[in-house]
mmCIF file of C-alpha atoms in Angstrom:
data_model
loop_
_atom_site.group_PDB
_atom_site.id
_atom_site.type_symbol
_atom_site.label_atom_id
_atom_site.label_comp_id
_atom_site.label_asym_id
_atom_site.label_seq_id
_atom_site.Cartn_x
_atom_site.Cartn_y
_atom_site.Cartn_z
ATOM 1 C CA MET T 1 25.687 20.693 -25.627
ATOM 2 C CA ASN T 2 22.192 21.060 -24.182
ATOM 3 C CA ARG T 3 19.657 21.842 -26.839
ATOM 4 C CA ARG T 4 15.948 22.434 -26.604
ATOM 5 C CA ARG T 5 13.961 19.476 -27.781
ATOM 6 C CA PRO T 6 11.986 19.926 -31.018
ATOM 7 C CA LEU T 7 8.463 21.240 -30.653
ATOM 8 C CA SER T 8 6.969 18.059 -32.106
ATOM 9 C CA GLU T 9 8.772 15.921 -29.522
ATOM 10 C CA ARG T 10 7.601 18.130 -26.657
ATOM 11 C CA LEU T 11 4.030 18.091 -27.936
ATOM 12 C CA GLY T 12 4.152 14.322 -28.224
ATOM 13 C CA THR T 13 5.430 13.983 -24.650
ATOM 14 C CA HIS T 14 2.795 16.316 -23.253
ATOM 15 C CA GLY T 15 0.126 14.554 -25.292
ATOM 16 C CA VAL T 16 1.029 11.186 -23.796
ATOM 17 C CA LEU T 17 1.095 12.682 -20.294
ATOM 18 C CA ALA T 18 -2.301 14.288 -20.881
ATOM 19 C CA LEU T 19 -3.766 10.951 -21.984
ATOM 20 C CA LEU T 20 -2.367 9.261 -18.876
ATOM 21 C CA ALA T 21 -3.826 12.023 -16.690
ATOM 22 C CA VAL T 22 -7.247 11.573 -18.311
ATOM 23 C CA PHE T 23 -7.002 7.792 -17.949
ATOM 24 C CA SER T 24 -6.228 8.180 -14.241
ATOM 25 C CA GLY T 25 -8.588 11.037 -13.465
ATOM 26 C CA VAL T 26 -11.782 10.089 -15.293
ATOM 27 C CA PRO T 27 -12.649 7.123 -12.993
ATOM 28 C CA ILE T 28 -12.309 9.368 -9.937
ATOM 29 C CA ILE T 29 -14.475 12.050 -11.559
ATOM 30 C CA ILE T 30 -17.151 9.452 -12.363
ATOM 31 C CA LEU T 31 -16.947 8.178 -8.781
ATOM 32 C CA VAL T 32 -17.505 11.684 -7.414
ATOM 33 C CA MET T 33 -20.458 12.257 -9.750
ATOM 34 C CA ASN T 34 -22.062 8.937 -8.783
ATOM 35 C CA ALA T 35 -21.607 9.767 -5.117
ATOM 36 C CA LEU T 36 -23.844 12.793 -5.701
ATOM 37 C CA LYS T 37 -26.656 10.755 -7.300
ATOM 38 C CA THR T 38 -29.391 8.553 -5.938
ATOM 39 C CA SER T 39 -29.055 4.830 -6.533
ATOM 40 C CA ALA T 40 -31.831 4.945 -9.134
ATOM 41 C CA GLU T 41 -30.108 7.737 -11.056
ATOM 42 C CA VAL T 42 -26.795 5.863 -10.997
ATOM 43 C CA SER T 43 -28.534 2.868 -12.596
ATOM 44 C CA LYS T 44 -30.098 5.030 -15.323
ATOM 45 C CA ASN T 45 -27.159 7.349 -15.966
ATOM 46 C CA PRO T 46 -23.901 5.907 -14.535
ATOM 47 C CA LEU T 47 -21.516 8.059 -16.627
ATOM 48 C CA GLY T 48 -23.343 11.393 -16.791
ATOM 49 C CA PHE T 49 -23.545 14.433 -14.535
ATOM 50 C CA PRO T 50 -26.045 14.302 -11.659
ATOM 51 C CA ARG T 51 -29.323 16.093 -12.276
ATOM 52 C CA ASP T 52 -29.877 16.863 -8.606
ATOM 53 C CA LEU T 53 -26.961 16.860 -6.185
ATOM 54 C CA THR T 54 -27.570 14.331 -3.395
ATOM 55 C CA PHE T 55 -25.176 15.253 -0.581
ATOM 56 C CA ALA T 56 -27.139 13.066 1.826
ATOM 57 C CA ASN T 57 -25.212 10.038 0.533
ATOM 58 C CA PHE T 58 -22.116 11.056 2.479
ATOM 59 C CA PRO T 59 -23.490 11.209 6.046
ATOM 60 C CA GLU T 60 -25.651 8.146 5.394
ATOM 61 C CA ALA T 61 -22.717 6.152 4.021
ATOM 62 C CA TRP T 62 -20.506 7.284 6.930
ATOM 63 C CA SER T 63 -23.083 6.100 9.427
ATOM 64 C CA LEU T 64 -24.059 2.812 7.742
ATOM 65 C CA GLY T 65 -20.472 1.858 6.966
ATOM 66 C CA ASN T 66 -19.248 2.777 10.466
ATOM 67 C CA TYR T 67 -16.352 4.618 8.846
ATOM 68 C CA GLY T 68 -15.330 6.393 12.031
ATOM 69 C CA THR T 69 -14.290 3.019 13.465
ATOM 70 C CA THR T 70 -13.111 1.244 10.331
ATOM 71 C CA ILE T 71 -10.843 4.076 9.163
ATOM 72 C CA LEU T 72 -9.159 4.185 12.574
ATOM 73 C CA ASN T 73 -8.677 0.412 12.520
ATOM 74 C CA SER T 74 -7.194 0.549 9.017
ATOM 75 C CA ALA T 75 -4.858 3.376 10.039
ATOM 76 C CA ILE T 76 -3.561 1.287 12.954
ATOM 77 C CA ILE T 77 -3.196 -1.818 10.780
ATOM 78 C CA THR T 78 -1.423 0.081 8.000
ATOM 79 C CA ALA T 79 1.016 1.913 10.287
ATOM 80 C CA CYS T 80 1.934 -1.222 12.238
ATOM 81 C CA THR T 81 2.283 -3.241 9.023
ATOM 82 C CA VAL T 82 4.678 -0.700 7.530
ATOM 83 C CA VAL T 83 6.831 -0.688 10.676
ATOM 84 C CA GLY T 84 6.820 -4.481 10.851
ATOM 85 C CA VAL T 85 7.761 -4.829 7.174
ATOM 86 C CA TRP T 86 10.548 -2.271 7.636
ATOM 87 C CA ILE T 87 12.040 -4.240 10.527
ATOM 88 C CA VAL T 88 11.746 -7.691 8.948
ATOM 89 C CA SER T 89 12.708 -6.786 5.385
ATOM 90 C CA GLY T 90 15.392 -4.266 6.376
ATOM 91 C CA THR T 91 17.342 -6.679 8.571
ATOM 92 C CA ALA T 92 16.816 -9.589 6.152
ATOM 93 C CA ALA T 93 17.915 -7.530 3.146
ATOM 94 C CA TYR T 94 21.054 -6.362 4.966
ATOM 95 C CA ALA T 95 21.941 -9.933 5.880
ATOM 96 C CA LEU T 96 21.457 -11.146 2.296
ATOM 97 C CA ALA T 97 23.301 -8.191 0.768
ATOM 98 C CA ARG T 98 26.238 -7.828 3.111
ATOM 99 C CA LEU T 99 26.650 -10.882 5.357
ATOM 100 C CA ASP T 100 27.838 -14.331 4.382
ATOM 101 C CA VAL T 101 24.511 -16.095 4.894
ATOM 102 C CA PRO T 102 24.708 -19.897 4.464
ATOM 103 C CA ARG T 103 22.597 -21.005 1.513
ATOM 104 C CA GLY T 104 21.832 -17.397 0.638
ATOM 105 C CA GLY T 105 20.888 -18.372 -2.892
ATOM 106 C CA VAL T 106 18.307 -20.812 -1.561
ATOM 107 C CA VAL T 107 16.853 -18.067 0.627
ATOM 108 C CA LEU T 108 16.570 -15.746 -2.381
ATOM 109 C CA LEU T 109 14.865 -18.477 -4.380
ATOM 110 C CA TYR T 110 12.444 -19.009 -1.507
ATOM 111 C CA LEU T 111 11.614 -15.292 -1.436
ATOM 112 C CA PHE T 112 11.012 -15.251 -5.194
ATOM 113 C CA VAL T 113 8.696 -18.247 -4.892
ATOM 114 C CA CYS T 114 6.812 -16.572 -2.029
ATOM 115 C CA THR T 115 6.150 -13.495 -4.150
ATOM 116 C CA ALA T 116 4.869 -15.654 -7.024
ATOM 117 C CA ILE T 117 2.527 -17.957 -5.080
ATOM 118 C CA PRO T 118 -1.091 -16.696 -4.830
ATOM 119 C CA GLN T 119 -1.808 -15.575 -1.305
ATOM 120 C CA GLN T 120 -5.259 -17.200 -1.305
ATOM 121 C CA ILE T 121 -3.810 -20.709 -0.991
ATOM 122 C CA PHE T 122 -2.673 -19.890 2.559
ATOM 123 C CA LEU T 123 -6.132 -18.787 3.647
ATOM 124 C CA VAL T 124 -7.682 -22.036 4.928
ATOM 125 C CA PRO T 125 -4.686 -23.567 6.782
ATOM 126 C CA LEU T 126 -3.768 -20.170 8.181
ATOM 127 C CA PHE T 127 -7.287 -19.647 9.503
ATOM 128 C CA PHE T 128 -7.235 -22.960 11.406
ATOM 129 C CA LEU T 129 -3.776 -22.167 12.796
ATOM 130 C CA TRP T 130 -4.806 -18.654 13.858
ATOM 131 C CA ALA T 131 -7.993 -20.030 15.457
ATOM 132 C CA LYS T 132 -5.945 -22.461 17.580
ATOM 133 C CA LEU T 133 -3.574 -19.667 18.588
ATOM 134 C CA GLY T 134 -6.451 -17.325 19.458
ATOM 135 C CA LEU T 135 -5.361 -14.718 16.917
ATOM 136 C CA THR T 136 -8.653 -14.391 15.046
ATOM 137 C CA ASP T 137 -10.668 -11.233 15.736
ATOM 138 C CA SER T 138 -7.392 -9.523 16.594
ATOM 139 C CA LEU T 139 -5.682 -6.590 14.914
ATOM 140 C CA PHE T 140 -2.349 -8.035 16.022
ATOM 141 C CA GLY T 141 -3.118 -11.312 14.260
ATOM 142 C CA LEU T 142 -4.072 -9.547 11.014
ATOM 143 C CA ILE T 143 -0.987 -7.315 11.169
ATOM 144 C CA GLY T 144 1.206 -10.415 11.562
ATOM 145 C CA ILE T 145 -0.315 -11.911 8.414
ATOM 146 C CA TYR T 146 0.253 -8.728 6.434
ATOM 147 C CA VAL T 147 3.878 -8.452 7.572
ATOM 148 C CA ALA T 148 4.506 -12.045 6.504
ATOM 149 C CA LEU T 149 2.785 -11.544 3.134
ATOM 150 C CA PHE T 150 4.464 -8.270 2.189
ATOM 151 C CA SER T 151 7.992 -8.834 3.563
ATOM 152 C CA PRO T 152 9.359 -11.140 0.801
ATOM 153 C CA PHE T 153 8.879 -8.556 -1.950
ATOM 154 C CA ALA T 154 10.134 -5.767 0.330
ATOM 155 C CA THR T 155 13.236 -7.804 1.184
ATOM 156 C CA LEU T 156 14.090 -8.333 -2.473
ATOM 157 C CA LEU T 157 13.555 -4.640 -3.203
ATOM 158 C CA LEU T 158 15.713 -3.417 -0.313
ATOM 159 C CA ARG T 159 18.404 -5.967 -1.078
ATOM 160 C CA SER T 160 18.719 -4.524 -4.594
ATOM 161 C CA TYR T 161 19.186 -1.040 -3.068
ATOM 162 C CA MET T 162 21.816 -2.285 -0.624
ATOM 163 C CA MET T 163 23.723 -4.244 -3.258
ATOM 164 C CA ALA T 164 24.234 -1.006 -5.184
ATOM 165 C CA LEU T 165 25.790 0.810 -2.212
ATOM 166 C CA PRO T 166 29.591 1.231 -2.154
ATOM 167 C CA ARG T 167 31.183 -0.975 0.499
ATOM 168 C CA GLU T 168 33.753 1.689 1.371
ATOM 169 C CA PHE T 169 31.310 3.391 3.769
ATOM 170 C CA GLU T 170 30.836 0.180 5.740
ATOM 171 C CA GLU T 171 34.530 -0.660 5.721
ATOM 172 C CA ALA T 172 35.295 2.790 7.111
ATOM 173 C CA ALA T 173 32.732 2.255 9.875
ATOM 174 C CA ARG T 174 34.249 -1.152 10.727
ATOM 175 C CA THR T 175 37.663 0.461 10.903
ATOM 176 C CA GLU T 176 36.250 2.823 13.521
ATOM 177 C CA GLY T 177 35.018 -0.176 15.530
ATOM 178 C CA ALA T 178 31.324 -0.155 14.589
ATOM 179 C CA GLY T 179 29.423 -3.437 14.794
ATOM 180 C CA GLU T 180 26.976 -4.784 12.239
ATOM 181 C CA LEU T 181 23.906 -3.246 13.918
ATOM 182 C CA ARG T 182 25.612 0.150 14.165
ATOM 183 C CA ILE T 183 26.581 -0.069 10.491
ATOM 184 C CA LEU T 184 23.043 -1.054 9.556
ATOM 185 C CA PHE T 185 21.341 1.800 11.417
ATOM 186 C CA SER T 186 23.960 4.542 10.981
ATOM 187 C CA VAL T 187 25.338 3.873 7.501
ATOM 188 C CA VAL T 188 23.163 1.566 5.398
ATOM 189 C CA LEU T 189 19.663 2.699 6.395
ATOM 190 C CA PRO T 190 20.195 6.432 5.705
ATOM 191 C CA LEU T 191 21.594 5.588 2.267
ATOM 192 C CA THR T 192 18.672 3.300 1.426
ATOM 193 C CA LEU T 193 15.974 5.778 2.479
ATOM 194 C CA PRO T 194 14.383 5.829 -1.015
ATOM 195 C CA GLY T 195 13.994 2.059 -0.836
ATOM 196 C CA PHE T 196 12.330 2.232 2.565
ATOM 197 C CA LEU T 197 9.979 4.956 1.354
ATOM 198 C CA THR T 198 9.029 2.764 -1.599
ATOM 199 C CA VAL T 199 8.464 -0.214 0.693
ATOM 200 C CA ALA T 200 6.287 1.926 2.961
ATOM 201 C CA LEU T 201 4.227 3.136 0.003
ATOM 202 C CA VAL T 202 3.701 -0.338 -1.498
ATOM 203 C CA SER T 203 3.086 -2.265 1.723
ATOM 204 C CA GLY T 204 0.945 0.534 3.171
ATOM 205 C CA LEU T 205 -1.333 0.628 0.127
ATOM 206 C CA MET T 206 -1.654 -3.159 0.097
ATOM 207 C CA ALA T 207 -2.519 -3.238 3.807
ATOM 208 C CA TRP T 208 -5.045 -0.389 3.437
ATOM 209 C CA ASN T 209 -6.781 -1.982 0.426
ATOM 210 C CA GLU T 210 -6.660 -5.668 1.442
ATOM 211 C CA PHE T 211 -10.075 -7.288 1.829
ATOM 212 C CA LEU T 212 -9.951 -11.112 1.703
ATOM 213 C CA PHE T 213 -7.846 -11.772 4.809
ATOM 214 C CA ALA T 214 -9.522 -8.902 6.661
ATOM 215 C CA ILE T 215 -13.058 -10.233 6.181
ATOM 216 C CA THR T 216 -11.922 -13.802 6.966
ATOM 217 C CA PHE T 217 -9.989 -13.181 10.168
ATOM 218 C CA ILE T 218 -11.957 -10.236 11.607
ATOM 219 C CA GLN T 219 -15.609 -10.821 12.492
ATOM 220 C CA ASP T 220 -15.962 -8.272 15.301
ATOM 221 C CA ASP T 221 -17.539 -5.072 13.911
ATOM 222 C CA ALA T 222 -15.438 -2.979 16.281
ATOM 223 C CA LEU T 223 -12.205 -4.312 14.718
ATOM 224 C CA LYS T 224 -13.077 -4.429 11.013
ATOM 225 C CA PRO T 225 -10.940 -2.353 8.597
ATOM 226 C CA VAL T 226 -12.278 0.169 6.125
ATOM 227 C CA THR T 227 -12.520 -2.164 3.109
ATOM 228 C CA THR T 228 -15.226 -4.194 4.872
ATOM 229 C CA SER T 229 -17.505 -1.154 5.160
ATOM 230 C CA PHE T 230 -18.740 -1.695 1.608
ATOM 231 C CA LEU T 231 -20.675 -4.747 2.798
ATOM 232 C CA ALA T 232 -23.078 -2.408 4.607
ATOM 233 C CA PHE T 233 -24.410 -1.075 1.283
ATOM 234 C CA LYS T 234 -25.313 -4.453 -0.178
ATOM 235 C CA GLY T 235 -28.770 -5.959 0.209
ATOM 236 C CA GLN T 236 -29.845 -9.478 -0.607
ATOM 237 C CA PHE T 237 -30.512 -8.679 -4.260
ATOM 238 C CA THR T 238 -29.514 -5.032 -4.628
ATOM 239 C CA GLN T 239 -26.542 -2.722 -4.255
ATOM 240 C CA ASP T 240 -26.913 0.969 -3.404
ATOM 241 C CA TRP T 241 -24.357 2.435 -5.803
ATOM 242 C CA GLY T 242 -24.821 5.995 -4.584
ATOM 243 C CA LEU T 243 -23.815 5.031 -1.064
ATOM 244 C CA THR T 244 -21.099 2.722 -2.400
ATOM 245 C CA SER T 245 -19.553 5.574 -4.403
ATOM 246 C CA ALA T 246 -19.665 7.899 -1.391
ATOM 247 C CA GLY T 247 -18.078 5.185 0.753
ATOM 248 C CA ALA T 248 -15.361 4.644 -1.863
ATOM 249 C CA LEU T 249 -14.419 8.316 -1.587
ATOM 250 C CA PHE T 250 -13.985 7.874 2.169
ATOM 251 C CA VAL T 251 -11.552 5.027 1.440
ATOM 252 C CA ILE T 252 -9.409 6.745 -1.189
ATOM 253 C CA ALA T 253 -9.429 10.262 0.313
ATOM 254 C CA PRO T 254 -6.908 9.527 3.147
ATOM 255 C CA VAL T 255 -4.528 7.869 0.677
ATOM 256 C CA ILE T 256 -4.686 10.795 -1.763
ATOM 257 C CA ILE T 257 -4.264 13.393 0.995
ATOM 258 C CA LEU T 258 -1.304 11.509 2.505
ATOM 259 C CA PHE T 259 0.395 11.217 -0.876
ATOM 260 C CA LEU T 260 -0.118 14.921 -1.631
ATOM 261 C CA PHE T 261 1.556 15.817 1.671
ATOM 262 C CA MET T 262 4.336 13.231 1.376
ATOM 263 C CA GLN T 263 5.181 13.360 -2.327
ATOM 264 C CA LYS T 264 7.728 16.161 -1.871
ATOM 265 C CA LYS T 265 9.611 14.233 0.802
ATOM 266 C CA PHE T 266 9.348 11.073 -1.276
ATOM 267 C CA VAL T 267 10.974 12.791 -4.292
ATOM 268 C CA GLU T 268 13.560 14.461 -2.050
ATOM 269 C CA GLY T 269 14.432 11.060 -0.625
ATOM 270 C CA LEU T 270 14.922 9.649 -4.102
ATOM 271 C CA ALA T 271 17.112 12.585 -5.089
ATOM 272 C CA ALA T 272 19.154 12.395 -1.863
ATOM 273 C CA GLY T 273 19.665 8.677 -2.356
ATOM 274 C CA GLY T 274 20.918 9.299 -5.882
ATOM 275 C CA LEU T 275 23.353 12.005 -4.764
ATOM 276 C CA LYS T 276 24.737 9.872 -1.949
#
């Protein structure tokens, strides 16, 4: 029988959730307050409310950081990375989950190792290889790196989703004469939609926030992504924290807005996947 939980248990649950909300929200509140201060006031009072609201930080940061260009570049990089990771990891996960791949265990071990190795160790040899191939200062070259870096984890995640699917759906499709590609796109992919949404969220956030490979492989100001805009606020010996805070809001605002619009579909996808 369903019974209402005791009041103490409900209060404890809500208390924990409230603490988590404070833990997540306070840094953003401090960031907003610092964005409304001058750099001198941020240095004197980094955690307090601004005495005089300085809205001029936002247009100045937008102009100095060239955010109109860098945000567009990051949007292109993120969207193309997500699509590339979907294609590579989706087909690879289906092969590992459903097809008799020779040495499949070795492939899985290789993917696990790839997710554990620090990405920075690939930086130097990859830069020389990309320079010889003419892929530096190219959005396509950076997108290729991101797809290669993020696909191993995505493949393992999608494979776990596909392994949990009943094989009866695929066997019924084969009985009707469907080939492997038709089964993949018409049967398996709709049932693993929650997994693909998770992959899109994780790989998209990593591509949007990545800095090291972006600053190494992209030197042209017209092609730089949004994370490199913070370099515009740094002097030789100083850092303008008011402008930096305003610029940080430009970086996180698109992600927050996108999540607020997409969270309903994301939850619906999870629920639909569970029902199916």
